[in-house]
XYZ file of C-alpha atoms in Angstrom:
189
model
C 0.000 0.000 0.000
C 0.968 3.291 -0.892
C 1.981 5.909 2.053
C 0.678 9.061 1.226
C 3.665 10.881 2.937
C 6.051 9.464 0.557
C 4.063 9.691 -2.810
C 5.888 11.413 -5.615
C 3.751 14.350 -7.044
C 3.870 14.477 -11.284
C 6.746 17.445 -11.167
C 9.229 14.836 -9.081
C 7.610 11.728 -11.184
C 8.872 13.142 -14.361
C 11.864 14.109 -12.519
C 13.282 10.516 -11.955
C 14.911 8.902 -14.851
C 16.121 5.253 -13.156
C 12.962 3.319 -15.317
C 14.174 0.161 -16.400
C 15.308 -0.413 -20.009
C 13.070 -2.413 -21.463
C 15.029 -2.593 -25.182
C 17.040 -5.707 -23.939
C 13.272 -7.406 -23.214
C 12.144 -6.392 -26.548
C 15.378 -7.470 -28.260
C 14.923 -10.977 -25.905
C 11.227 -11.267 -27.402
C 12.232 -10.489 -30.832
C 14.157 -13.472 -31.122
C 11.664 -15.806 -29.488
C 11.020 -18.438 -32.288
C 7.089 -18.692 -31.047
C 6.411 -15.039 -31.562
C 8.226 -14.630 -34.545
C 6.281 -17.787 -36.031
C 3.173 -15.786 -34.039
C 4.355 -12.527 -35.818
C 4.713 -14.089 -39.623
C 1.071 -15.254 -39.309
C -0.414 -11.897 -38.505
C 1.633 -10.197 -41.384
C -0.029 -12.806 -43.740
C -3.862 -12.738 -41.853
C -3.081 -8.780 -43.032
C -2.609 -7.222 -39.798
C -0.319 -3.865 -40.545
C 3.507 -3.872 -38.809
C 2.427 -1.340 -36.843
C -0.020 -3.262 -35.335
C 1.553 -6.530 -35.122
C 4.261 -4.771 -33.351
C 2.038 -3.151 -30.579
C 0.086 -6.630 -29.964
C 3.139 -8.727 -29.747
C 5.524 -6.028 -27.741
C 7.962 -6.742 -30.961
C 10.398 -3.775 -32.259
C 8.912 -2.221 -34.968
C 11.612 -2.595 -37.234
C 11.991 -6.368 -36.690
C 8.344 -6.307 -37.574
C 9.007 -3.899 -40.709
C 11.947 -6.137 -41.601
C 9.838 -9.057 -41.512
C 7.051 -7.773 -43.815
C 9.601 -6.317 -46.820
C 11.060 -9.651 -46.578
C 7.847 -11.364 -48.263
C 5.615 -11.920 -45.291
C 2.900 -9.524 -46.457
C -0.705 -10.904 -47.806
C 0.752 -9.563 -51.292
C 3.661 -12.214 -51.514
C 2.039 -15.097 -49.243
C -1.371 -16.844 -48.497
C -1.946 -19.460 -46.340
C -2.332 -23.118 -47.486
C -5.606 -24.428 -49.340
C -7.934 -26.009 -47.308
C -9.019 -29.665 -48.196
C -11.887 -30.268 -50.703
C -14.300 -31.922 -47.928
C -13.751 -28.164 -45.702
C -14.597 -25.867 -48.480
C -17.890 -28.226 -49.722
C -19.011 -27.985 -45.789
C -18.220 -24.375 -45.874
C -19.829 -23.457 -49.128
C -23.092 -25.427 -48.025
C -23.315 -23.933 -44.605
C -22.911 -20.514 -46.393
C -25.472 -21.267 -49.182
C -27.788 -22.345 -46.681
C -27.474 -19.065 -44.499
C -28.566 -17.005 -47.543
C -24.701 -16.170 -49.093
C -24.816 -15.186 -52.502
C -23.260 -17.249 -55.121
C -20.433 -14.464 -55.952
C -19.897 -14.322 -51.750
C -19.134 -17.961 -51.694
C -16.599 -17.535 -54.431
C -15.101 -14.824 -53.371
C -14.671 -16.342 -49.347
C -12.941 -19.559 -50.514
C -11.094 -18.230 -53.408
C -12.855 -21.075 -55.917
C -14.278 -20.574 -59.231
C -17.847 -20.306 -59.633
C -18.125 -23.629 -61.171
C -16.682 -25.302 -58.300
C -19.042 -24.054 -55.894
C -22.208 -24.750 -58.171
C -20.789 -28.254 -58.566
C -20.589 -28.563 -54.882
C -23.742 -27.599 -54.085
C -25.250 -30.072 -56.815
C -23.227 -32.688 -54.931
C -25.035 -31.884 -51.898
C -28.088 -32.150 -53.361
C -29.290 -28.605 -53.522
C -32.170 -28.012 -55.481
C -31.128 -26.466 -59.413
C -33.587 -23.401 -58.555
C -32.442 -22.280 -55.210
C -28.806 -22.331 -57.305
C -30.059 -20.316 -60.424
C -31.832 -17.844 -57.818
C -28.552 -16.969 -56.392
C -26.115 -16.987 -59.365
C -24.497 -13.283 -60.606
C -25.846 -11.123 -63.197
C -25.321 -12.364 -66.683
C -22.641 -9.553 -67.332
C -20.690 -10.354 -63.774
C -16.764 -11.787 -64.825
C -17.691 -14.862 -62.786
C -20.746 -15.777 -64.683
C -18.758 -15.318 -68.224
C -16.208 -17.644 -66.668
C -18.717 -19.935 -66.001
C -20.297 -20.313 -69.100
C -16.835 -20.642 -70.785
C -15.869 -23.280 -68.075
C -19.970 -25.332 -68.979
C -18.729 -24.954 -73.100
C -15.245 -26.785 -72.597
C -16.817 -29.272 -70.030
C -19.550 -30.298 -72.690
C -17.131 -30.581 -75.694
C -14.318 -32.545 -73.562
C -15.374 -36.618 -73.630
C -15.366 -38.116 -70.415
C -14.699 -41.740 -69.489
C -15.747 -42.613 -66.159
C -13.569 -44.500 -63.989
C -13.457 -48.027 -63.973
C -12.555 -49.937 -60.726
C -10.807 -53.113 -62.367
C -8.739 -52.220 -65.361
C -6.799 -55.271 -65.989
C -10.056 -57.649 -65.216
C -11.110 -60.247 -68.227
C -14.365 -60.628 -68.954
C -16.241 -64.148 -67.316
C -16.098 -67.205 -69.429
C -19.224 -67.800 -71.833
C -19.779 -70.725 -69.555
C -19.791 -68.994 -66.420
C -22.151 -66.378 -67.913
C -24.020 -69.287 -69.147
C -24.558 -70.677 -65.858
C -25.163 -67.859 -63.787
C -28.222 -66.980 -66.511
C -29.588 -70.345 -66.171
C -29.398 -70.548 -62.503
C -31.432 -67.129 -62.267
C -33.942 -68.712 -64.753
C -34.593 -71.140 -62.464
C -34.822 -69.457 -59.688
C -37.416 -67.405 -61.180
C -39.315 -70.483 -62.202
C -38.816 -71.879 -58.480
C -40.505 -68.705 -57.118
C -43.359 -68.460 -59.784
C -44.078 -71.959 -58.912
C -44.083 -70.954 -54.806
C-alpha cells in the first residue's frame, strides 16, 4: 500500500529517470522463435507492422523487416484447405442465404466449383439459379466458358478393375440359367 507521505507528485515523477530499459526485453522477445512464427502469421492474416508490433511487444523494425522480406498478404497466403472443408463451408454458407459471388469470393474457388458442390449436396437447381451473378458479372462469363469446354471434352468414367477379363461364356451361361430357375422356383411358390 501506498503511504501518502512518501508519494511522488507528477513534477518529481517526471523528474526521476532510473525506469528500467526495457530494449534488452524487446530485443529478448524479438528473437523468441514462437512469436516470430506468431508474428509471420499476422503479417499474412493482413494485420499492418504497426499493429503486429504493438500486440506482440515486438520492435517495430523487426516487424518492418519481416514484412519487406515477403511476409505480407501480397507475396504469401496461407495453405488451401481440403476439398471436404470448403464443400461444408460453401453449403453452410449457401444455406445461411450467401450469394453465389460471396461464396466464391470467401474460398477463393471458381464459380463452377461451388455450383458443382452444391449439386453434390443435393441442392435443389432453382435455389442455385436464384442466387447466381448477373449475366454480365466476370464470374458468370467464366462460367459459361468453363460449362462450353466441359460439354465438348469426352469423359470416361472411372473403372474400378482395369486389368479384369471378362467371365467365361460358360460362367455367364450358368449364372443366366441358374437365375432362370430361380425365377421359375418362385413363380411356382
Amino acid at each position: 500500500m501506498s503511504d501518502k507521505r512518501k508519494a511522488l507528485t507528477a513534477k518529481e515523477n517526471a523528474d526521476q529517470t532510473d525506469l528500467p530499459d526495457l530494449t534488452r526485453l524487446l530485443t529478448k522477445r524479438a528473437r523468441d522463435g514462437d512469436i516470430i512464427q506468431k508474428c509471420k502469421h499476422l503479417l499474412i492474416a493482413g494485420y499492418s507492422p504497426g499493429r503486429v508490433a504493438c500486440l506482440l511487444r515486438l520492435p517495430l523494425e523487426k516487424v518492418q523487416e519481416l514484412y519487406d522480406n515477403s511476409y505480407n498478404p501480397r507475396c504469401r497466403r496461407f495453405a488451401k484447405t481440403n476439398a471436404y472443408t470448403n464443400a461444408r463451408l460453401t453449403l453452410t454458407s449457401f444455406n445461411e442465404g450467401a450469394m453465389l459471388a460471396e461464396i466464391c469470393a470467401t474460398l477463393g474457388l471458381p464459380l463452377f466449383t461451388i455450383v458443382r458442390m452444391l449439386r453434390d449436396k443435393n441442392v435443389a437447381e432453382s435455389a442455385i439459379n436464384a442466387r447466381m451473378p448477373p449475366a454480365d458479372d466476370p464470374l458468370c462469363k467464366e462460367y459459361r466458358i468453363v460449362l462450353e469446354r466441359k460439354a465438348t471434352s469426352k469423359f470416361k468414367p472411372l473403372q474400378l478393375h482395369l486389368n479384369s477379363r471378362k467371365p467365361h461364356p460358360t460362367t455367364t451361361a450358368a449364372i443366366k440359367a441358374a437365375a432362370k430357375a430361380n425365377a421359375t422356383h418362385h413363380a411356382s411358390a
